Amino acid sequence: METKLLNTDDESLRLAGRLLREGKVVGIPTETVYGLGANALDTKAVGDIFKAKGRPQDNPLIVHISELSQLEGLVEEIPELAKKCAEQFWPGPLTMIFKKKPIIPDTTSGGLDTVGIRMPSNKYARKIISYAGVPIAAPSANLSGSPSPTTAMHVFKDMNGRVPAIVDGGMSAVGVESTVICFEGDSIRILRPGFISKEDLCEVTDNVLIDKGVLEQLSADAVVRSPGMKYKHYSPTADVTIIDADADKFRAYVSEHGDSETVCLVFSDSDCEGTSLRYINYGADSKQQAQKLFDALRQLDEIGAKKAYARCPEKTGVGLAVYNRLLRAAGFQVIKL
Ligand code: AMP
Ligand code: MG
């Protein structure tokens, strides 16, 4: 199949919407990462997302809406806390888990009786969804296991020949996937950290918990609340290790252990100064790191890195999301100095 690259003029967005309504799979820009969209209510179309990605069947998809009014048709009940979160953070990079209505096929929910819903803030994403006229299931548009795509070119590299169209909406503003939360009485539990941080959610309630799957390695047969967290994820070919250290200790460590096939992921050009090692600067603060991390991981493959040492991000605010993704890219290898 030929994969068309579409731009963001109105005609192209309408075409993307029509393809989705007809049951096709389309790569779409969102503010988090690029998504691989299909009609969330169409079992066959959703099945094609799993095929295109090579995604395990028990890994549920997030359903994207363009209007708040779509929510009640999809879920059994909307807790008070969810209403507050929607008011505060939608449209935006927050996914909320609800008990699903039967209209959501089991294929979409990965066999769970719950469904994750999000209203993206990216204006192209919302237009495409509204032109499609149906809720859109959309996981990240990468091959299962690889880093998530933050540009249309990343999507093209993974999905060329697998989907009929990709809409190029420029670089994703946030760069990491949405924060996923569920509700437990008057508490919010963070199942996957994202741009909406624990600190942000505390504006809605003091009771915000971080699930243990966020920072711990889960076994493949574990029964978990957020199935995606147990899979190998975001992995470049290079063997990645996180170095939890200040700049001086980082520099000393990598110059002793690095070689010509090593690439460092750093916060500043000075982090590798005086060494002969290659490096990729992935940003000086957590927001920049969120935006650039996946591109940096993809670049490791492009330049043929065998080994990578990454400076350890902050573990608070958006930094927790960056750390969570990098931990998985590194297969949980962390050296604390
Ligand atoms: P992706 O769209 O590739 O970013 O993956 C979506 C992730 O959201 C899944 O891997 C889960 O971790 C999480 N998720 C989606 N739906 C649910 C759900 N019903 N319950 C718990 N976690 C979910
Ligand atoms: Mg994904």
Short mmCIF file of C-alpha atoms and ligand atoms in Angstrom, two decimals:
data_model
loop_
_atom_site.label_atom_id
_atom_site.label_comp_id
_atom_site.label_asym_id
_atom_site.label_seq_id
_atom_site.Cartn_x
_atom_site.Cartn_y
_atom_site.Cartn_z
CA MET A 1 0.00 0.00 0.00
CA GLU A 2 1.17 3.50 -0.79
CA THR A 3 1.43 5.83 2.21
CA LYS A 4 0.40 9.42 1.46
CA LEU A 5 1.78 12.32 3.45
CA LEU A 6 -0.98 14.88 3.99
CA ASN A 7 -0.56 18.47 5.14
CA THR A 8 -2.83 20.39 7.48
CA ASP A 9 -4.97 22.40 5.07
CA ASP A 10 -8.68 21.92 5.56
CA GLU A 11 -9.08 19.66 2.54
CA SER A 12 -6.38 17.29 3.80
CA LEU A 13 -7.83 17.16 7.32
CA ARG A 14 -11.25 16.36 5.81
CA LEU A 15 -9.67 13.58 3.76
CA ALA A 16 -8.03 12.16 6.90
CA GLY A 17 -11.42 12.32 8.64
CA ARG A 18 -13.12 10.55 5.75
CA LEU A 19 -10.51 7.77 5.64
CA LEU A 20 -11.02 7.22 9.38
CA ARG A 21 -14.80 7.13 8.99
CA GLU A 22 -14.37 4.53 6.22
CA GLY A 23 -12.46 2.26 8.59
CA LYS A 24 -8.88 3.10 7.57
CA VAL A 25 -5.87 3.64 9.84
CA VAL A 26 -4.29 7.12 9.63
CA GLY A 27 -1.22 8.65 11.32
CA ILE A 28 -2.28 11.85 13.07
CA PRO A 29 -0.42 14.61 14.92
CA THR A 30 -1.30 15.28 18.57
CA GLU A 31 0.40 17.49 21.16
CA THR A 32 1.84 14.45 22.97
CA VAL A 33 3.20 12.19 20.20
CA TYR A 34 1.88 11.12 16.78
CA GLY A 35 -1.01 8.67 17.01
CA LEU A 36 -2.12 5.83 14.77
CA GLY A 37 -5.85 6.50 14.57
CA ALA A 38 -8.87 4.38 13.65
CA ASN A 39 -12.59 4.40 14.43
CA ALA A 40 -12.65 3.30 18.10
CA LEU A 41 -16.09 1.68 17.64
CA ASP A 42 -15.08 -0.45 14.62
CA THR A 43 -13.51 -3.75 15.69
CA LYS A 44 -11.94 -4.41 12.30
CA ALA A 45 -10.41 -0.92 11.98
CA VAL A 46 -9.00 -1.13 15.50
CA GLY A 47 -7.66 -4.62 14.73
CA ASP A 48 -5.74 -3.05 11.85
CA ILE A 49 -3.96 -0.69 14.28
CA PHE A 50 -2.70 -3.68 16.25
CA LYS A 51 -1.51 -5.30 13.00
CA ALA A 52 0.24 -2.16 11.70
CA LYS A 53 2.09 -1.71 15.03
CA GLY A 54 2.64 -5.35 15.91
CA ARG A 55 1.09 -4.48 19.28
CA PRO A 56 0.13 -7.15 21.87
CA GLN A 57 -3.67 -7.62 21.96
CA ASP A 58 -3.98 -7.04 25.70
CA ASN A 59 -2.46 -3.54 25.47
CA PRO A 60 -5.49 -1.18 25.41
CA LEU A 61 -5.83 1.85 23.16
CA ILE A 62 -6.71 5.38 24.26
CA VAL A 63 -9.91 6.76 22.74
CA HIS A 64 -9.72 10.37 21.55
CA ILE A 65 -12.69 12.73 21.42
CA SER A 66 -13.07 16.26 20.11
CA GLU A 67 -16.01 17.39 22.29
CA LEU A 68 -16.80 16.81 25.95
CA SER A 69 -20.34 15.84 24.93
CA GLN A 70 -18.98 12.60 23.37
CA LEU A 71 -17.84 11.32 26.77
CA GLU A 72 -21.15 10.16 28.22
CA GLY A 73 -21.94 7.99 25.20
CA LEU A 74 -18.75 6.00 25.84
CA VAL A 75 -18.58 5.49 29.61
CA GLU A 76 -20.91 4.12 32.32
CA GLU A 77 -20.26 6.86 34.86
CA ILE A 78 -18.28 10.06 35.21
CA PRO A 79 -16.92 10.53 38.76
CA GLU A 80 -17.02 14.07 40.22
CA LEU A 81 -13.21 14.15 40.25
CA ALA A 82 -13.13 13.33 36.54
CA LYS A 83 -15.44 16.26 35.84
CA LYS A 84 -13.03 18.53 37.72
CA CYS A 85 -10.03 17.13 35.85
CA ALA A 86 -11.78 17.58 32.50
CA GLU A 87 -12.57 21.17 33.37
CA GLN A 88 -8.99 21.86 34.42
CA PHE A 89 -6.92 19.83 31.93
CA TRP A 90 -9.01 19.12 28.79
CA PRO A 91 -8.33 19.61 26.01
CA GLY A 92 -4.84 18.45 26.88
CA PRO A 93 -2.41 15.59 27.57
CA LEU A 94 -4.48 13.79 30.24
CA THR A 95 -6.10 10.37 29.77
CA MET A 96 -8.75 9.30 32.28
CA ILE A 97 -9.84 5.70 32.82
CA PHE A 98 -13.59 5.04 33.08
CA LYS A 99 -15.85 2.00 33.19
CA LYS A 100 -16.66 1.45 29.53
CA LYS A 101 -20.07 1.18 27.87
CA PRO A 102 -20.61 -1.94 25.69
CA ILE A 103 -20.34 0.26 22.58
CA ILE A 104 -16.53 0.21 23.09
CA PRO A 105 -15.32 -3.07 21.55
CA ASP A 106 -13.10 -5.36 23.64
CA THR A 107 -10.42 -5.03 20.96
CA THR A 108 -10.17 -1.30 21.74
CA SER A 109 -10.02 -1.82 25.52
CA GLY A 110 -7.58 -4.74 25.32
CA GLY A 111 -10.23 -6.96 26.94
CA LEU A 112 -10.61 -4.69 29.99
CA ASP A 113 -13.99 -3.43 31.22
CA THR A 114 -12.52 0.07 31.37
CA VAL A 115 -11.50 2.55 28.70
CA GLY A 116 -9.00 5.43 28.63
CA ILE A 117 -10.37 8.66 27.13
CA ARG A 118 -8.61 11.86 26.18
CA MET A 119 -9.44 15.11 24.41
CA PRO A 120 -6.27 16.32 22.69
CA SER A 121 -5.41 20.03 22.57
CA ASN A 122 -3.72 19.82 19.16
CA LYS A 123 -6.10 21.67 16.84
CA TYR A 124 -5.41 19.41 13.85
CA ALA A 125 -6.13 16.30 15.91
CA ARG A 126 -9.45 17.74 17.09
CA LYS A 127 -10.45 18.76 13.56
CA ILE A 128 -9.62 15.32 12.18
CA ILE A 129 -11.67 13.66 14.95
CA SER A 130 -14.59 15.97 14.35
CA TYR A 131 -14.46 15.43 10.57
CA ALA A 132 -14.35 11.68 11.19
CA GLY A 133 -17.51 12.03 13.28
CA VAL A 134 -16.54 9.09 15.51
CA PRO A 135 -14.25 8.68 18.54
CA ILE A 136 -10.74 7.75 17.43
CA ALA A 137 -8.65 5.03 19.08
CA ALA A 138 -5.02 6.04 18.73
CA PRO A 139 -1.92 4.52 20.29
CA SER A 140 1.47 6.04 19.52
CA ALA A 141 2.25 5.62 15.81
CA ASN A 142 5.49 3.63 16.22
CA LEU A 143 6.18 -0.05 15.68
CA SER A 144 5.56 -1.77 19.00
CA GLY A 145 8.70 -1.55 21.14
CA SER A 146 10.32 1.43 19.36
CA PRO A 147 10.47 5.01 20.59
CA SER A 148 7.23 6.95 20.08
CA PRO A 149 7.15 9.29 17.06
CA THR A 150 7.24 13.06 17.54
CA THR A 151 7.44 14.01 13.84
CA ALA A 152 5.60 12.81 10.72
CA MET A 153 8.96 11.52 9.41
CA HIS A 154 9.33 9.27 12.47
CA VAL A 155 5.87 7.85 11.67
CA PHE A 156 6.76 7.45 8.00
CA LYS A 157 9.90 5.48 8.87
CA ASP A 158 7.88 2.99 10.95
CA MET A 159 4.60 2.93 9.01
CA ASN A 160 5.49 3.44 5.33
CA GLY A 161 3.50 0.85 3.35
CA ARG A 162 1.41 -0.11 6.41
CA VAL A 163 -1.13 2.75 6.48
CA PRO A 164 -2.78 4.79 3.68
CA ALA A 165 -2.02 8.26 5.09
CA ILE A 166 -0.07 10.29 7.64
CA VAL A 167 -0.93 13.91 8.44
CA ASP A 168 2.15 16.08 8.96
CA GLY A 169 1.35 18.57 11.73
CA GLY A 170 4.96 19.45 12.61
CA MET A 171 6.86 18.44 15.73
CA SER A 172 4.78 17.35 18.76
CA ALA A 173 4.77 20.14 21.34
CA VAL A 174 4.89 17.94 24.45
CA GLY A 175 6.86 14.97 23.13
CA VAL A 176 5.89 12.28 25.67
CA GLU A 177 2.59 10.41 25.83
CA SER A 178 -0.33 11.58 27.94
CA THR A 179 -0.57 11.23 31.71
CA VAL A 180 -2.87 8.25 32.41
CA ILE A 181 -4.94 8.37 35.61
CA CYS A 182 -7.71 6.37 37.23
CA PHE A 183 -10.02 7.27 40.11
CA GLU A 184 -10.28 5.46 43.43
CA GLY A 185 -12.90 7.11 45.66
CA ASP A 186 -11.54 10.60 46.22
CA SER A 187 -8.01 9.71 45.09
CA ILE A 188 -6.34 9.95 41.72
CA ARG A 189 -3.82 7.26 40.82
CA ILE A 190 -1.19 8.06 38.17
CA LEU A 191 -0.71 4.94 36.04
CA ARG A 192 1.60 6.59 33.56
CA PRO A 193 3.26 9.98 34.15
CA GLY A 194 3.10 12.64 31.43
CA PHE A 195 3.08 16.38 30.90
CA ILE A 196 0.23 16.85 33.41
CA SER A 197 2.28 16.23 36.52
CA LYS A 198 1.45 15.00 40.01
CA GLU A 199 1.92 18.61 41.12
CA ASP A 200 -0.69 19.76 38.53
CA LEU A 201 -3.18 17.08 39.62
CA CYS A 202 -2.79 18.17 43.24
CA GLU A 203 -4.66 21.34 42.25
CA VAL A 204 -7.76 19.12 41.96
CA THR A 205 -7.26 16.90 45.01
CA ASP A 206 -4.56 16.36 47.65
CA ASN A 207 -4.91 12.61 47.22
CA VAL A 208 -2.72 11.83 44.25
CA LEU A 209 -0.90 8.48 44.24
CA ILE A 210 1.79 7.26 41.89
CA ASP A 211 1.32 3.61 40.86
CA LYS A 212 4.28 1.37 41.55
CA GLY A 213 4.45 0.40 37.84
CA VAL A 214 5.72 3.93 37.09
CA LEU A 215 9.19 3.35 38.52
CA GLU A 216 9.45 -0.42 38.90
CA GLN A 217 9.99 -3.15 36.41
CA LEU A 218 6.95 -5.41 36.02
CA SER A 219 7.11 -8.97 34.81
CA ALA A 220 5.40 -9.81 31.50
CA ASP A 221 2.81 -12.01 33.25
CA ALA A 222 2.04 -9.44 35.97
CA VAL A 223 -1.57 -8.35 36.36
CA VAL A 224 -1.19 -4.59 36.18
CA ARG A 225 -3.44 -1.58 36.06
CA SER A 226 -1.73 -0.01 33.07
CA PRO A 227 -0.87 -2.87 30.71
CA GLY A 228 1.49 -0.81 28.52
CA MET A 229 3.88 -0.39 31.45
CA LYS A 230 4.93 -4.04 31.47
CA TYR A 231 6.15 -4.23 27.88
CA LYS A 232 9.58 -3.54 26.45
CA HIS A 233 9.19 -0.02 25.22
CA TYR A 234 10.90 2.95 23.62
CA SER A 235 13.99 0.84 22.93
CA PRO A 236 16.74 1.81 20.53
CA THR A 237 19.18 -0.87 19.39
CA ALA A 238 21.92 0.61 21.57
CA ASP A 239 22.34 -0.64 25.11
CA VAL A 240 21.24 2.38 27.16
CA THR A 241 22.34 3.06 30.74
CA ILE A 242 21.10 5.96 32.85
CA ILE A 243 23.85 7.68 34.84
CA ASP A 244 22.39 9.37 37.91
CA ALA A 245 25.16 11.86 38.68
CA ASP A 246 26.16 15.52 38.49
CA ALA A 247 27.97 16.79 35.37
CA ASP A 248 31.49 16.23 36.74
CA LYS A 249 30.86 12.64 37.85
CA PHE A 250 29.01 11.91 34.60
CA ARG A 251 31.96 13.18 32.54
CA ALA A 252 34.45 11.16 34.56
CA TYR A 253 32.37 7.98 34.26
CA VAL A 254 31.72 8.18 30.52
CA SER A 255 35.30 9.06 29.64
CA GLU A 256 36.46 5.97 31.53
CA HIS A 257 33.81 3.55 30.16
CA GLY A 258 32.88 5.01 26.76
CA ASP A 259 34.42 4.17 23.39
CA SER A 260 34.04 5.01 19.70
CA GLU A 261 30.68 3.20 19.55
CA THR A 262 29.27 5.07 22.56
CA VAL A 263 26.94 8.06 22.34
CA CYS A 264 25.96 10.14 25.38
CA LEU A 265 22.57 11.78 25.94
CA VAL A 266 23.33 15.00 27.75
CA PHE A 267 21.76 18.21 29.09
CA SER A 268 24.51 20.53 27.90
CA ASP A 269 27.43 20.44 25.46
CA SER A 270 29.77 20.84 28.43
CA ASP A 271 28.67 17.44 29.86
CA CYS A 272 31.08 15.67 27.47
CA GLU A 273 33.70 18.41 27.24
CA GLY A 274 37.26 17.14 27.11
CA THR A 275 36.17 13.60 26.13
CA SER A 276 36.28 12.32 22.55
CA LEU A 277 32.79 10.85 22.84
CA ARG A 278 29.88 11.61 20.55
CA TYR A 279 26.81 13.06 22.23
CA ILE A 280 23.25 14.23 21.63
CA ASN A 281 22.03 17.20 23.63
CA TYR A 282 18.43 16.40 24.62
CA GLY A 283 17.68 19.61 26.44
CA ALA A 284 18.54 21.62 29.52
CA ASP A 285 15.23 21.32 31.39
CA SER A 286 12.47 18.75 31.80
CA LYS A 287 10.14 20.31 29.22
CA GLN A 288 12.83 20.32 26.52
CA GLN A 289 13.87 16.80 27.49
CA ALA A 290 10.26 15.61 27.14
CA GLN A 291 10.07 17.13 23.68
CA LYS A 292 13.41 15.78 22.46
CA LEU A 293 13.87 12.40 24.21
CA PHE A 294 12.24 10.15 21.60
CA ASP A 295 13.98 11.90 18.73
CA ALA A 296 17.29 11.46 20.57
CA LEU A 297 16.59 7.73 21.06
CA ARG A 298 15.81 7.38 17.34
CA GLN A 299 19.02 9.26 16.46
CA LEU A 300 21.02 6.67 18.43
CA ASP A 301 19.89 4.07 15.89
CA GLU A 302 20.54 6.32 12.93
CA ILE A 303 24.13 6.95 13.93
CA GLY A 304 24.67 3.29 14.79
CA ALA A 305 25.40 3.70 18.50
CA LYS A 306 26.07 0.41 20.29
CA LYS A 307 26.11 1.86 23.79
CA ALA A 308 24.50 4.98 25.21
CA TYR A 309 24.93 6.76 28.53
CA ALA A 310 22.12 9.14 29.44
CA ARG A 311 22.20 11.82 32.09
CA CYS A 312 19.40 11.15 34.54
CA PRO A 313 16.41 13.54 34.33
CA GLU A 314 14.72 15.17 37.32
CA LYS A 315 12.15 12.87 38.92
CA THR A 316 9.57 15.56 39.64
CA GLY A 317 7.10 17.49 37.48
CA VAL A 318 7.33 16.60 33.78
CA GLY A 319 10.76 15.14 34.57
CA LEU A 320 9.04 12.06 36.07
CA ALA A 321 7.54 11.31 32.64
CA VAL A 322 10.95 11.68 30.97
CA TYR A 323 12.55 9.45 33.61
CA ASN A 324 9.78 6.84 33.25
CA ARG A 325 10.33 6.59 29.46
CA LEU A 326 14.11 6.60 29.71
CA LEU A 327 14.01 3.87 32.38
CA ARG A 328 12.19 1.62 29.92
CA ALA A 329 14.49 2.56 27.04
CA ALA A 330 17.35 1.57 29.35
CA GLY A 331 15.73 -1.69 30.45
CA PHE A 332 15.91 -0.26 34.03
CA GLN A 333 19.74 -0.04 34.02
CA VAL A 334 20.66 2.87 36.29
CA ILE A 335 24.07 3.67 37.77
CA LYS A 336 23.93 6.06 40.70
CA LEU A 337 27.22 7.85 41.44
P1 AMP B 1 -0.18 4.28 23.90
O1 AMP B 1 -1.43 4.77 23.27
O2 AMP B 1 0.69 3.47 23.00
O3 AMP B 1 0.52 5.42 24.52
O4 AMP B 1 -0.65 3.28 25.05
C1 AMP B 1 -1.78 3.51 25.82
C2 AMP B 1 -1.51 3.11 27.23
O5 AMP B 1 -2.49 3.71 28.09
C3 AMP B 1 -1.64 1.62 27.49
O6 AMP B 1 -0.45 0.94 27.21
C4 AMP B 1 -1.99 1.56 28.96
O7 AMP B 1 -0.81 1.58 29.73
C5 AMP B 1 -2.79 2.85 29.17
N1 AMP B 1 -4.23 2.53 29.12
C6 AMP B 1 -5.07 2.67 28.09
N2 AMP B 1 -6.31 2.24 28.40
C7 AMP B 1 -6.25 1.81 29.67
C8 AMP B 1 -7.19 1.22 30.58
N3 AMP B 1 -8.45 0.99 30.25
N4 AMP B 1 -6.73 0.91 31.82
C9 AMP B 1 -5.47 1.13 32.17
N5 AMP B 1 -4.53 1.67 31.37
C10 AMP B 1 -4.91 2.00 30.14
MG MG B 2 2.91 3.63 22.68
#
